[in-house]
Structures are given as C-alpha cells and as structure tokens.
mmCIF file of C-alpha atoms in Angstrom:
data_model
loop_
_atom_site.group_PDB
_atom_site.id
_atom_site.type_symbol
_atom_site.label_atom_id
_atom_site.label_comp_id
_atom_site.label_asym_id
_atom_site.label_seq_id
_atom_site.Cartn_x
_atom_site.Cartn_y
_atom_site.Cartn_z
ATOM 1 C CA LYS P 368 0.111 0.110 0.128
ATOM 2 C CA LYS P 369 1.259 3.422 -1.287
ATOM 3 C CA SER P 370 -1.163 5.553 -1.087
ATOM 4 C CA SER P 371 -5.116 6.248 -0.884
ATOM 5 C CA LYS P 372 -4.954 6.290 -4.633
ATOM 6 C CA THR P 373 -5.461 3.528 -6.870
ATOM 7 C CA PHE P 374 -4.419 3.014 -10.627
ATOM 8 C CA ILE P 375 -5.412 -0.471 -12.464
ATOM 9 C CA HIS P 376 -3.727 -0.892 -15.755
ATOM 10 C CA HIS P 377 -2.351 -3.467 -17.873
ATOM 11 C CA LYS P 378 0.789 -4.792 -16.369
ATOM 12 C CA ILE P 379 2.241 -5.338 -19.848
ATOM 13 C CA ILE P 380 2.440 -1.646 -20.481
ATOM 14 C CA GLN P 381 4.798 -0.865 -17.589
ATOM 15 C CA ASP P 382 7.602 -0.787 -19.534
ATOM 16 C CA ARG P 383 5.932 -0.555 -23.051
ATOM 17 C CA GLU P 384 5.680 2.825 -24.606
ATOM 18 C CA PRO P 385 3.453 4.654 -25.704
ATOM 19 C CA GLU P 386 0.842 3.071 -23.447
ATOM 20 C CA ASN P 387 2.260 3.427 -20.681
ATOM 21 C CA LEU P 388 2.578 7.310 -21.290
ATOM 22 C CA LEU P 389 -0.470 7.917 -18.594
ATOM 23 C CA LEU P 390 0.941 5.969 -15.531
ATOM 24 C CA LYS P 391 4.350 7.732 -16.098
ATOM 25 C CA GLU P 392 2.793 11.046 -16.413
ATOM 26 C CA LEU P 393 0.411 10.782 -13.130
ATOM 27 C CA SER P 394 3.229 9.061 -11.559
ATOM 28 C CA LYS P 395 5.281 12.186 -11.350
ATOM 29 C CA LYS P 396 2.771 13.873 -8.849
ATOM 30 C CA ASN P 397 0.901 11.000 -6.943
ATOM 31 C CA ASP P 398 2.017 7.979 -5.484
ATOM 32 C CA PHE P 399 -0.714 5.378 -6.609
ATOM 33 C CA THR P 400 -1.054 1.781 -4.750
ATOM 34 C CA SER P 401 -1.151 -0.502 -8.327
ATOM 35 C CA LEU P 402 -4.186 -3.158 -8.410
ATOM 36 C CA ASN P 403 -5.853 -4.694 -11.311
ATOM 37 C CA PHE P 404 -9.413 -5.760 -10.920
ATOM 38 C CA THR P 405 -8.711 -10.045 -9.484
ATOM 39 C CA SER P 406 -6.487 -8.136 -6.410
ATOM 40 C CA PHE P 407 -9.984 -6.851 -4.997
ATOM 41 C CA LEU P 408 -10.841 -10.436 -4.897
ATOM 42 C CA GLN P 409 -7.913 -11.596 -3.244
ATOM 43 C CA ILE P 410 -7.517 -8.676 -0.867
ATOM 44 C CA GLY P 411 -11.545 -8.537 -0.075
ATOM 45 C CA SER P 412 -11.845 -12.220 0.864
ATOM 46 C CA GLN P 413 -8.583 -12.964 3.102
ATOM 47 C CA ASN P 414 -10.786 -13.519 6.073
ATOM 48 C CA LYS P 415 -11.930 -16.543 4.853
ATOM 49 C CA ILE P 416 -14.578 -17.428 7.713
ATOM 50 C CA GLN P 417 -15.956 -14.184 7.862
ATOM 51 C CA PHE P 418 -16.145 -13.684 4.280
ATOM 52 C CA LEU P 419 -18.104 -17.072 3.896
ATOM 53 C CA PHE P 420 -20.386 -16.597 6.906
ATOM 54 C CA HIS P 421 -21.376 -13.233 5.292
ATOM 55 C CA LEU P 422 -21.948 -14.670 1.751
ATOM 56 C CA ILE P 423 -24.037 -17.382 3.170
ATOM 57 C CA LYS P 424 -26.377 -15.191 5.234
ATOM 58 C CA PHE P 425 -26.824 -13.293 1.408
ATOM 59 C CA ILE P 426 -27.894 -16.160 -0.200
ATOM 60 C CA LEU P 427 -30.430 -17.720 2.433
ATOM 61 C CA LYS P 428 -31.794 -14.074 2.449
ATOM 62 C CA PHE P 429 -31.708 -13.553 -1.326
ATOM 63 C CA ILE P 430 -33.016 -17.282 -2.193
ATOM 64 C CA ARG P 431 -36.326 -16.685 1.128
ATOM 65 C CA TYR P 432 -37.537 -13.567 -0.681
ATOM 66 C CA ASN P 433 -36.695 -14.540 -4.496
ATOM 67 C CA TYR P 434 -37.312 -18.268 -4.248
ATOM 68 C CA LEU P 435 -40.901 -18.442 -6.138
ATOM 69 C CA PHE P 436 -40.072 -15.418 -8.498
ATOM 70 C CA LEU P 437 -37.099 -17.299 -9.295
ATOM 71 C CA VAL P 438 -38.386 -21.218 -10.199
ATOM 72 C CA THR P 439 -41.480 -19.849 -11.816
ATOM 73 C CA ASN P 440 -39.243 -17.536 -14.466
ATOM 74 C CA SER P 441 -36.550 -20.640 -14.456
ATOM 75 C CA LEU P 442 -33.813 -18.489 -13.479
ATOM 76 C CA TYR P 443 -31.145 -20.172 -11.889
ATOM 77 C CA LEU P 444 -27.973 -19.113 -14.185
ATOM 78 C CA GLU P 445 -28.873 -15.516 -14.002
ATOM 79 C CA SER P 446 -28.864 -16.555 -9.970
ATOM 80 C CA ILE P 447 -25.417 -17.868 -10.059
ATOM 81 C CA GLN P 448 -24.179 -14.838 -11.807
ATOM 82 C CA LEU P 449 -25.830 -12.238 -9.883
ATOM 83 C CA LEU P 450 -24.156 -14.099 -6.965
ATOM 84 C CA SER P 451 -20.956 -14.051 -8.631
ATOM 85 C CA ASN P 452 -21.537 -10.700 -8.911
ATOM 86 C CA TYR P 453 -22.356 -10.061 -5.416
ATOM 87 C CA ILE P 454 -19.166 -11.787 -4.177
ATOM 88 C CA TYR P 455 -16.967 -9.136 -6.215
ATOM 89 C CA TYR P 456 -18.910 -6.182 -5.087
ATOM 90 C CA SER P 457 -18.437 -7.332 -1.423
ATOM 91 C CA CYS P 458 -14.821 -8.342 -2.286
ATOM 92 C CA CYS P 459 -14.216 -4.587 -3.448
ATOM 93 C CA ILE P 460 -16.415 -2.974 -0.745
ATOM 94 C CA LYS P 461 -13.773 -4.792 1.894
ATOM 95 C CA THR P 462 -10.937 -3.864 -0.579
ATOM 96 C CA ILE P 463 -11.552 -0.110 -0.310
ATOM 97 C CA LYS P 464 -12.695 0.109 3.204
ATOM 98 C CA LYS P 465 -8.862 -1.702 4.277
ATOM 99 C CA LEU P 466 -6.690 -0.196 2.161
ATOM 100 C CA ASP P 467 -8.599 3.461 2.829
ATOM 101 C CA ILE P 468 -9.315 4.212 -0.774
ATOM 102 C CA LYS P 469 -10.410 7.397 -2.069
ATOM 103 C CA THR P 470 -9.718 7.368 -5.754
ATOM 104 C CA ILE P 471 -9.695 4.920 -8.103
ATOM 105 C CA LEU P 472 -8.280 5.254 -11.771
ATOM 106 C CA VAL P 473 -8.659 2.701 -14.336
ATOM 107 C CA SER P 474 -7.472 3.086 -17.732
ATOM 108 C CA TYR P 475 -8.200 -0.546 -19.100
ATOM 109 C CA VAL P 476 -11.496 -2.457 -19.829
ATOM 110 C CA ASP P 477 -12.749 -5.476 -18.388
ATOM 111 C CA LEU P 478 -16.367 -5.735 -18.765
ATOM 112 C CA ASN P 479 -16.742 -8.525 -16.270
ATOM 113 C CA TYR P 480 -15.578 -6.661 -13.512
ATOM 114 C CA GLU P 481 -15.794 -2.898 -14.332
ATOM 115 C CA ASN P 482 -19.283 -1.627 -13.380
ATOM 116 C CA ILE P 483 -19.237 -3.633 -10.417
ATOM 117 C CA LEU P 484 -16.280 -2.141 -9.086
ATOM 118 C CA TYR P 485 -17.637 1.490 -9.979
ATOM 119 C CA LYS P 486 -21.346 0.299 -7.993
ATOM 120 C CA ALA P 487 -18.777 -0.740 -5.134
ATOM 121 C CA CYS P 488 -17.090 3.229 -5.456
ATOM 122 C CA ARG P 489 -20.161 5.251 -5.541
ATOM 123 C CA ASP P 490 -21.420 3.077 -2.394
ATOM 124 C CA THR P 491 -18.266 4.238 -0.476
ATOM 125 C CA LYS P 492 -17.982 7.418 -1.494
ATOM 126 C CA THR P 493 -14.587 6.576 -3.542
ATOM 127 C CA ILE P 494 -14.257 8.489 -6.505
ATOM 128 C CA SER P 495 -13.425 6.301 -9.857
ATOM 129 C CA ILE P 496 -12.571 7.898 -12.854
ATOM 130 C CA PHE P 497 -11.621 5.805 -15.936
ATOM 131 C CA TYR P 498 -9.537 6.862 -18.880
ATOM 132 C CA ASP P 499 -10.553 5.648 -22.459
ATOM 133 C CA PHE P 500 -8.039 5.254 -25.168
ATOM 134 C CA SER P 501 -10.495 4.340 -27.764
ATOM 135 C CA MET P 502 -13.029 7.029 -29.811
ATOM 136 C CA GLY P 503 -15.385 4.123 -29.979
ATOM 137 C CA TYR P 504 -17.285 3.545 -33.286
ATOM 138 C CA PRO P 505 -20.624 5.447 -34.579
ATOM 139 C CA ILE P 506 -23.601 4.109 -33.457
ATOM 140 C CA LYS P 507 -25.317 2.613 -36.136
ATOM 141 C CA LYS P 508 -29.073 1.253 -35.726
ATOM 142 C CA SER P 509 -28.461 -1.858 -38.016
ATOM 143 C CA PHE P 510 -24.884 -2.470 -36.759
ATOM 144 C CA ILE P 511 -24.082 -6.134 -36.623
ATOM 145 C CA GLY P 512 -20.609 -6.304 -35.957
ATOM 146 C CA ARG P 513 -18.802 -5.260 -32.512
ATOM 147 C CA SER P 514 -21.076 -4.270 -29.613
ATOM 148 C CA GLN P 515 -20.831 -0.878 -27.964
ATOM 149 C CA ALA P 516 -21.136 -2.671 -24.478
ATOM 150 C CA ASP P 517 -18.102 -0.649 -23.727
ATOM 151 C CA ILE P 518 -20.318 2.873 -23.494
ATOM 152 C CA TYR P 519 -22.677 1.569 -20.420
ATOM 153 C CA ARG P 520 -19.463 1.798 -17.805
ATOM 154 C CA ASN P 521 -20.758 4.183 -15.148
ATOM 155 C CA PRO P 522 -17.549 5.290 -12.714
ATOM 156 C CA ASN P 523 -17.916 9.091 -11.709
ATOM 157 C CA TYR P 524 -15.640 10.688 -14.355
ATOM 158 C CA LEU P 525 -14.690 9.180 -17.796
ATOM 159 C CA VAL P 526 -12.039 11.059 -19.509
ATOM 160 C CA THR P 527 -11.637 10.522 -23.540
ATOM 161 C CA CYS P 528 -10.470 11.830 -27.062
ATOM 162 C CA GLY P 529 -13.269 13.634 -29.049
ATOM 163 C CA ALA P 530 -16.595 15.053 -28.710
ATOM 164 C CA GLN P 531 -17.947 11.993 -30.746
ATOM 165 C CA ARG P 532 -17.045 9.244 -28.056
ATOM 166 C CA CYS P 533 -18.558 11.596 -25.347
ATOM 167 C CA ASN P 534 -21.663 12.077 -26.748
ATOM 168 C CA GLN P 535 -22.043 8.086 -27.143
ATOM 169 C CA TYR P 536 -21.529 8.344 -22.994
ATOM 170 C CA ASN P 537 -23.884 11.263 -22.542
ATOM 171 C CA TYR P 538 -26.816 9.307 -24.476
ATOM 172 C CA VAL P 539 -26.105 6.303 -22.344
ATOM 173 C CA ASN P 540 -26.587 9.078 -19.536
ATOM 174 C CA LYS P 541 -30.206 9.709 -20.954
ATOM 175 C CA TYR P 542 -31.230 6.839 -19.685
ATOM 176 C CA ARG P 543 -29.508 6.777 -15.778
ATOM 177 C CA TYR P 544 -30.802 8.102 -12.482
ATOM 178 C CA PHE P 545 -29.975 11.189 -11.742
ATOM 179 C CA MET P 546 -27.354 10.618 -9.186
ATOM 180 C CA ASN P 547 -25.582 7.569 -10.803
ATOM 181 C CA LYS P 548 -24.387 9.778 -13.894
ATOM 182 C CA THR P 549 -21.055 9.546 -15.534
ATOM 183 C CA ILE P 550 -19.193 12.838 -16.419
ATOM 184 C CA PRO P 551 -17.599 12.641 -19.786
ATOM 185 C CA ILE P 552 -14.586 14.926 -20.399
ATOM 186 C CA ASN P 553 -12.941 15.596 -23.852
ATOM 187 C CA ALA P 554 -8.865 15.421 -23.784
ATOM 188 C CA ILE P 555 -5.615 14.839 -25.938
ATOM 189 C CA SER P 556 -5.055 11.071 -25.827
ATOM 190 C CA PRO P 557 -1.736 10.144 -24.236
ATOM 191 C CA LEU P 558 -1.072 8.403 -27.800
ATOM 192 C CA ILE P 559 -1.066 12.297 -29.035
ATOM 193 C CA GLU P 560 1.330 13.434 -26.692
ATOM 194 C CA TYR P 561 3.466 10.796 -26.741
ATOM 195 C CA ALA P 562 3.375 10.999 -30.835
ATOM 196 C CA ARG P 563 4.386 14.471 -30.594
ATOM 197 C CA LYS P 564 7.119 14.783 -27.828
ATOM 198 C CA GLU P 565 8.406 12.044 -30.282
ATOM 199 C CA ALA P 566 8.085 14.142 -33.397
ATOM 200 C CA ARG P 567 9.973 16.960 -32.096
ATOM 201 C CA LYS P 568 12.960 14.281 -31.826
ATOM 202 C CA LYS P 569 12.977 14.312 -35.181
ATOM 203 C CA ASN P 570 16.368 12.457 -35.905
ATOM 204 C CA ASN P 571 15.642 9.691 -33.672
ATOM 205 C CA LEU P 572 12.388 8.987 -35.427
ATOM 206 C CA LEU P 573 14.653 7.879 -38.809
ATOM 207 C CA ASP P 574 16.817 5.042 -38.901
ATOM 208 C CA GLU P 575 19.381 4.648 -40.861
ATOM 209 C CA CYS P 576 17.026 2.319 -43.735
ATOM 210 C CA ASN P 577 14.096 4.492 -43.630
ATOM 211 C CA ALA P 578 15.750 7.986 -43.265
ATOM 212 C CA LYS P 579 15.493 8.482 -47.266
ATOM 213 C CA TYR P 580 12.009 7.401 -47.628
ATOM 214 C CA TYR P 581 10.699 9.334 -44.662
ATOM 215 C CA LEU P 582 12.440 12.818 -46.032
ATOM 216 C CA SER P 583 11.833 12.207 -50.032
ATOM 217 C CA LYS P 584 10.141 14.453 -51.738
ATOM 218 C CA GLY P 585 7.690 12.010 -52.798
ATOM 219 C CA LEU P 586 3.970 11.518 -51.107
ATOM 220 C CA LYS P 587 3.962 10.171 -47.517
ATOM 221 C CA ILE P 588 0.766 8.634 -47.206
ATOM 222 C CA SER P 589 -0.187 6.651 -43.646
ATOM 223 C CA ILE P 590 -3.096 3.947 -44.428
ATOM 224 C CA PHE P 591 -4.485 3.141 -40.519
ATOM 225 C CA ASP P 592 -6.792 -0.009 -40.482
ATOM 226 C CA ASN P 593 -7.704 -2.865 -37.950
ATOM 227 C CA VAL P 594 -9.257 -6.235 -37.345
ATOM 228 C CA TYR P 595 -11.552 -7.289 -40.119
ATOM 229 C CA GLY P 596 -15.374 -8.188 -39.887
ATOM 230 C CA TYR P 597 -16.215 -6.311 -36.989
ATOM 231 C CA ASN P 598 -15.187 -3.011 -36.679
ATOM 232 C CA PHE P 599 -17.766 -0.954 -38.699
ATOM 233 C CA TYR P 600 -18.032 -3.127 -41.796
ATOM 234 C CA ILE P 601 -13.904 -3.360 -42.732
ATOM 235 C CA THR P 602 -13.800 -5.784 -45.168
ATOM 236 C CA GLU P 603 -10.475 -7.127 -47.269
ATOM 237 C CA LYS P 604 -12.694 -5.718 -50.367
ATOM 238 C CA ASP P 605 -11.688 -2.452 -49.227
ATOM 239 C CA ILE P 606 -7.894 -2.748 -48.778
ATOM 240 C CA LEU P 607 -7.441 -4.155 -52.234
ATOM 241 C CA GLY P 608 -9.025 -1.492 -53.353
ATOM 242 C CA CYS P 609 -6.996 1.195 -51.385
ATOM 243 C CA ILE P 610 -3.745 -0.547 -52.609
ATOM 244 C CA GLU P 611 -4.783 -0.958 -56.470
ATOM 245 C CA SER P 612 -5.938 2.969 -56.012
ATOM 246 C CA LEU P 613 -2.184 3.741 -55.084
ATOM 247 C CA LYS P 614 -0.520 1.436 -57.552
ATOM 248 C CA SER P 615 -2.544 3.198 -60.421
ATOM 249 C CA SER P 616 -1.101 6.408 -59.665
ATOM 250 C CA PRO P 617 2.069 7.941 -61.580
ATOM 251 C CA LEU P 618 3.069 9.590 -58.472
ATOM 252 C CA GLU P 619 6.222 8.615 -56.716
ATOM 253 C CA LYS P 620 4.784 7.711 -53.062
ATOM 254 C CA VAL P 621 5.805 5.946 -49.730
ATOM 255 C CA VAL P 622 3.108 4.242 -48.023
ATOM 256 C CA LEU P 623 3.248 4.176 -43.977
ATOM 257 C CA CYS P 624 1.612 1.217 -43.017
ATOM 258 C CA HIS P 625 -0.282 1.444 -39.594
ATOM 259 C CA ASN P 626 -2.502 -1.614 -38.209
ATOM 260 C CA LYS P 627 -2.781 -3.241 -34.913
ATOM 261 C CA THR P 628 -1.799 -6.899 -36.391
ATOM 262 C CA LYS P 629 -0.137 -7.914 -39.094
ATOM 263 C CA SER P 630 -3.454 -7.957 -41.093
ATOM 264 C CA PHE P 631 -4.642 -7.952 -44.621
ATOM 265 C CA LEU P 632 -3.131 -4.496 -44.823
ATOM 266 C CA TYR P 633 0.319 -5.898 -43.776
ATOM 267 C CA ASN P 634 0.017 -8.835 -46.500
ATOM 268 C CA HIS P 635 -1.233 -7.368 -49.285
ATOM 269 C CA LEU P 636 1.346 -4.570 -49.115
ATOM 270 C CA LEU P 637 4.053 -7.613 -49.347
ATOM 271 C CA ASN P 638 2.986 -8.239 -52.711
ATOM 272 C CA SER P 639 2.003 -4.986 -54.314
ATOM 273 C CA GLY P 640 5.158 -3.487 -55.432
ATOM 274 C CA LEU P 641 4.414 -0.711 -53.347
ATOM 275 C CA ILE P 642 7.219 1.126 -51.359
ATOM 276 C CA TYR P 643 6.187 0.863 -47.796
ATOM 277 C CA ILE P 644 7.211 1.029 -43.777
ATOM 278 C CA LEU P 645 5.671 -0.727 -41.169
ATOM 279 C CA GLN P 646 4.918 1.051 -38.250
ATOM 280 C CA LYS P 647 4.820 0.173 -34.495
ATOM 281 C CA LYS P 648 1.557 -0.670 -32.673
ATOM 282 C CA ALA P 649 -0.065 2.220 -31.377
ATOM 283 C CA ASN P 650 2.653 4.729 -32.628
ATOM 284 C CA PHE P 651 1.785 7.239 -34.887
ATOM 285 C CA SER P 652 4.592 9.517 -34.604
ATOM 286 C CA ASN P 653 6.092 9.075 -38.117
ATOM 287 C CA VAL P 654 2.963 10.725 -39.385
ATOM 288 C CA PHE P 655 4.839 13.877 -39.065
ATOM 289 C CA PHE P 656 6.238 13.373 -42.144
ATOM 290 C CA SER P 657 2.849 12.243 -43.873
ATOM 291 C CA ASP P 658 0.999 14.224 -46.261
ATOM 292 C CA PHE P 659 -2.074 12.940 -46.409
ATOM 293 C CA ILE P 660 -3.621 9.948 -43.888
ATOM 294 C CA ILE P 661 -6.476 7.022 -45.069
ATOM 295 C CA SER P 662 -8.540 5.851 -42.714
ATOM 296 C CA ILE P 663 -9.836 2.403 -43.724
ATOM 297 C CA GLY P 664 -13.347 2.761 -42.611
ATOM 298 C CA TRP P 665 -13.402 4.585 -39.494
ATOM 299 C CA GLN P 666 -10.390 4.517 -37.431
ATOM 300 C CA GLY P 667 -9.699 6.481 -34.357
ATOM 301 C CA SER P 668 -6.309 6.299 -34.317
ATOM 302 C CA ALA P 669 -5.951 8.233 -37.975
ATOM 303 C CA ILE P 670 -8.250 10.717 -36.528
ATOM 304 C CA LYS P 671 -6.016 11.329 -33.051
ATOM 305 C CA SER P 672 -2.697 11.090 -35.937
ATOM 306 C CA ALA P 673 -4.626 14.104 -38.151
ATOM 307 C CA PHE P 674 -5.139 15.811 -35.070
ATOM 308 C CA ALA P 675 -1.754 15.598 -33.751
ATOM 309 C CA PHE P 676 -0.248 17.118 -36.763
ATOM 310 C CA GLN P 677 -2.752 18.916 -38.103
ATOM 311 C CA LYS P 678 -2.763 16.292 -41.380
ATOM 312 C CA PRO P 679 -5.505 15.717 -44.304
ATOM 313 C CA LEU P 680 -7.627 12.853 -43.595
ATOM 314 C CA ILE P 681 -9.881 10.726 -45.707
ATOM 315 C CA PHE P 682 -12.111 7.785 -44.959
ATOM 316 C CA PHE P 683 -11.337 4.934 -47.557
ATOM 317 C CA THR P 684 -14.544 2.349 -48.234
ATOM 318 C CA GLU P 685 -16.409 0.348 -51.168
ATOM 319 C CA LYS P 686 -19.515 0.722 -49.664
ATOM 320 C CA SER P 687 -21.442 2.894 -51.072
ATOM 321 C CA HIS P 688 -23.558 5.221 -48.449
ATOM 322 C CA TYR P 689 -21.074 4.096 -45.562
ATOM 323 C CA PHE P 690 -21.796 6.283 -43.231
ATOM 324 C CA GLU P 691 -25.471 7.114 -43.760
ATOM 325 C CA GLU P 692 -27.075 5.833 -40.785
ATOM 326 C CA SER P 693 -24.315 6.584 -38.261
ATOM 327 C CA SER P 694 -24.903 8.564 -35.161
ATOM 328 C CA PHE P 695 -22.249 11.142 -33.908
ATOM 329 C CA HIS P 696 -24.193 13.311 -32.247
ATOM 330 C CA LEU P 697 -27.424 13.946 -29.692
ATOM 331 C CA LYS P 698 -28.990 15.974 -32.090
ATOM 332 C CA SER P 699 -30.504 14.749 -35.548
ATOM 333 C CA ALA P 700 -29.745 18.153 -37.362
ATOM 334 C CA GLU P 701 -26.003 18.210 -35.738
ATOM 335 C CA ASN P 702 -25.836 14.630 -36.903
ATOM 336 C CA GLN P 703 -26.899 15.600 -40.719
ATOM 337 C CA LYS P 704 -23.954 18.231 -40.618
ATOM 338 C CA VAL P 705 -21.220 15.721 -39.421
ATOM 339 C CA ILE P 706 -22.094 12.746 -41.746
ATOM 340 C CA LYS P 707 -22.125 15.157 -45.087
ATOM 341 C CA LEU P 708 -18.632 16.567 -43.866
ATOM 342 C CA ILE P 709 -17.342 13.013 -43.446
ATOM 343 C CA GLU P 710 -19.331 11.682 -47.146
ATOM 344 C CA ASN P 711 -16.767 14.846 -48.248
ATOM 345 C CA LEU P 712 -13.887 12.797 -47.074
ATOM 346 C CA THR P 713 -14.627 9.287 -48.248
ATOM 347 C CA TYR P 714 -13.460 7.886 -51.162
ATOM 348 C CA ASN P 715 -13.714 4.587 -53.360
ATOM 349 C CA SER P 716 -10.893 3.343 -55.650
ATOM 350 C CA GLU P 717 -12.324 5.398 -58.667
ATOM 351 C CA LEU P 718 -12.282 8.425 -56.878
ATOM 352 C CA LEU P 719 -8.826 7.968 -54.744
ATOM 353 C CA SER P 720 -7.548 6.728 -58.522
ATOM 354 C CA LYS P 721 -8.489 9.901 -60.354
ATOM 355 C CA ALA P 722 -7.406 12.155 -57.221
ATOM 356 C CA LEU P 723 -3.953 10.464 -57.278
ATOM 357 C CA SER P 724 -3.987 10.144 -61.389
ATOM 358 C CA ASN P 725 -1.385 13.864 -61.759
ATOM 359 C CA LYS P 726 -0.181 16.148 -59.766
ATOM 360 C CA ASN P 727 -2.818 18.773 -60.908
ATOM 361 C CA ARG P 728 -5.630 16.559 -59.348
ATOM 362 C CA TYR P 729 -3.793 15.903 -56.523
ATOM 363 C CA GLN P 730 -3.181 19.456 -55.634
ATOM 364 C CA ASP P 731 -6.866 19.960 -56.032
ATOM 365 C CA PHE P 732 -7.867 16.988 -53.951
ATOM 366 C CA TYR P 733 -5.255 17.824 -50.999
ATOM 367 C CA LEU P 734 -6.781 21.621 -50.770
ATOM 368 C CA LYS P 735 -10.638 19.922 -50.148
ATOM 369 C CA ILE P 736 -9.508 17.550 -48.107
ATOM 370 C CA LYS P 737 -7.667 19.827 -45.986
ATOM 371 C CA GLU P 738 -10.384 22.068 -45.563
ATOM 372 C CA ASN P 739 -12.530 19.388 -44.984
ATOM 373 C CA SER P 740 -9.997 17.879 -42.138
ATOM 374 C CA GLU P 741 -9.727 20.995 -40.431
ATOM 375 C CA ILE P 742 -13.730 21.532 -40.153
ATOM 376 C CA LEU P 743 -14.165 18.112 -39.315
ATOM 377 C CA LEU P 744 -11.572 18.091 -36.014
ATOM 378 C CA ASN P 745 -13.069 21.018 -34.743
ATOM 379 C CA THR P 746 -16.723 19.657 -35.115
ATOM 380 C CA PHE P 747 -15.296 16.623 -32.741
ATOM 381 C CA LYS P 748 -13.892 19.617 -30.369
ATOM 382 C CA LEU P 749 -10.262 18.216 -31.269
ATOM 383 C CA THR P 750 -8.838 21.988 -30.923
ATOM 384 C CA LYS P 751 -5.705 23.510 -29.500
ATOM 385 C CA ASP P 752 -6.900 24.777 -26.314
ATOM 386 C CA LEU P 753 -7.912 21.142 -25.462
ATOM 387 C CA GLU P 754 -6.061 20.163 -22.463
ATOM 388 C CA THR P 755 -4.198 16.870 -21.515
ATOM 389 C CA ALA P 756 -5.629 13.711 -20.180
ATOM 390 C CA SER P 757 -3.042 13.647 -17.647
ATOM 391 C CA LYS P 758 -3.646 17.355 -16.627
ATOM 392 C CA ILE P 759 -7.471 16.731 -16.460
ATOM 393 C CA ILE P 760 -7.216 14.024 -14.074
ATOM 394 C CA ASN P 761 -4.292 15.553 -11.757
ATOM 395 C CA ASP P 762 -6.999 18.336 -11.711
ATOM 396 C CA LEU P 763 -10.116 15.468 -10.575
ATOM 397 C CA ILE P 764 -7.278 13.620 -7.816
ATOM 398 C CA ARG P 765 -6.350 16.987 -6.459
ATOM 399 C CA LYS P 766 -10.192 18.299 -6.121
ATOM 400 C CA PHE P 767 -11.165 14.945 -4.213
#
C-alpha cells in the first residue's frame, strides 16, 4: 500500500511505450497503489471464515425473498451470475475500506468487473475515474458487428478523446438515474502526447534504412486499419481497392502502414510492389512526415494522428453510403452536418485513383480534404486549447 490513490492498469504496459505514458505522467505527482481487477477478490476475501459467513447469510436471504419468482421463471443461471457479482461487489467494498481508498483510476477495459467496482465506489463515496483510449465506433441501428457494450460503464468521471465519444456516453446517461450519471470529459489522448513528443526529436525517428523514404520528395501516405469483419464493416475488399488505387497512381509515393496486427493491409502490401514502412503498434509519431492519412472505414487512431499533426484525412470504403445511418451527435440536425462533412471526405477506389492520377488533380484533392479535415476536427472539438488527459486527471485527483 502506497497511498489512498489506486491505479488499475495493464501490467504489460509498464515498460512499453507509448501505452504507459499516462501512468508515467500521473506518477510524477501521485503515489499510486497498483492493483488489477482480481486484486479486489484476493484482498477482500482474505478473512475466509467471515467472508463465507457473510456470503451464506446473503444467499439464504436472497432465496427466501425470491424463491417463487426464480423457480416460476427458471432464472437459475441468472441467480448464479447475480451471486457471482455480489461476491465481487462485497470484496470490492472490503478492499476499499481496508486500504482506505479515496480515488480509483482505471485505464483498461474489463466488462466482467468494471461496473461492479464502480458501483462499490459509489456506495463507499470513493471517486472513480476511467480513461478511455478508444474513440469508439459510430453507433448504427443496423450495426451487426462489434457491440457498443463498453459505453455502458459507469464511473464518476470518464476522460476520453473527442466529442463523438463523449456524445456516446452522454447518450447512455440519458437513461440513468440522476445520482448515477457519469461525467464525460474531452481531452488530448496520451497517444497524441507521445507522438508529438517523439516528432519533436525528428532525428530519433529516422533509422538509416528508412530515413531516405521519410525525407523523400514523393508523397508519404499513412494508412490505418484494424481487425476485419466487426469494426464498422471493414472488409478485405476495402484494402484491395485502396492498394490498387495507390498502385495505379503515377505519383512517387511511400506508404506508412499502421495496423494493430499484421493483417490484410500488411499482407497485401507485401506483394503490391509499393514502397511501405511498417509502423510500431499505437505509435503514430511518423505521421509527422505524411502528406495525408487514409482511414480504412472508421479508425480512431487515424483521427487522432490527423489532430496530432494537423494532417488532411480521408475515409476509404468500397461500400456506398457507408456513414449514412451513423450517429455522431445526439441532435439530429447536428448529426446530419457531421455525416455530410464525413461524406465529403469519403473515397472509394475510383475516386482516389482519379485524385492521384496527376499532380494537378492531387493538388485540388489535397486542398479539398485539408479544408474539410480541419472542419471535422473542430466539429469533434479536437482543438488547440484542449488540455491533456494527464492534466485533467491530476486536477480531478487534487479536487478530491
């Protein structure tokens, strides 16, 4: 035990840049007790006899008052899940009291335990803060891919990047009781902080092999993709169309390949004949050298990197009306403005091939996407006066 402040973070990021920047920055001004979600089970159940006695008492009371309802509706598995949740909740309460925790900061997702911990925090008047590294995906009524389950988390404060993600949490807030609302706060992502710091070094970014490409006179194009089939309808067809557009262009170019895993983008670039440089995971420092950015579908990292270095951005998809039913804003009129703006930045293989077919068309294309990208970033409230996540969280910690 170090202090009344607890930080729940992935242990694997402790020595890994840039994911550990938030932990390092906050640790300069705070001593933290470092825990993970299962720590609360271990600490809260140390007194086994007392713990079992308390649990048996709860189970008997639960069965006594709910027996008929449970049996008539066959809620057996639900009962087991509820009891499991109660065990964790009870352990959280005991751990918070035992360690005299006043503030809990969480920086990674655990859909099994998160909200139970936040409930325990509220019941013990402990302040809970979650930092969300994701910008999420636009909510869509007909969306059959990855769920939006993570926007239902319920800490006291939620710090994230971009108004679009804040709007998603505010949407959920509409259906919560007044006292249980989460307060979303827009801030500069630690990944953006890291990228900017690295870019200032410049020379440190350039290894001997690739320096000539980063500093070449030809186009540098950053491409961001993700896992396929569930992140807002990304398909292999989109990647193939994007690569074919670049291959058909006579302009000199280098591709900066950003993906979470060595997936379709990387594999198809291998055999494309294009000059490409694979970038480190979560590190978009080298976007500093890029002329513009391609987001395959909707990629939060592409938007963050565009904001980090004020680079033009396009969204690439072979699916027509890709963003048509998307929800970026709670107000319908405002949402339509965002959709229209994004449509002006959305390209397929035919449109991109035409834009890169010669220098004059490229210049027209560049000026158009530069103007619209600036408007889009301002719409998402990614502006120069935005404060960093570490400063905002430090202010919250001092406040309590």
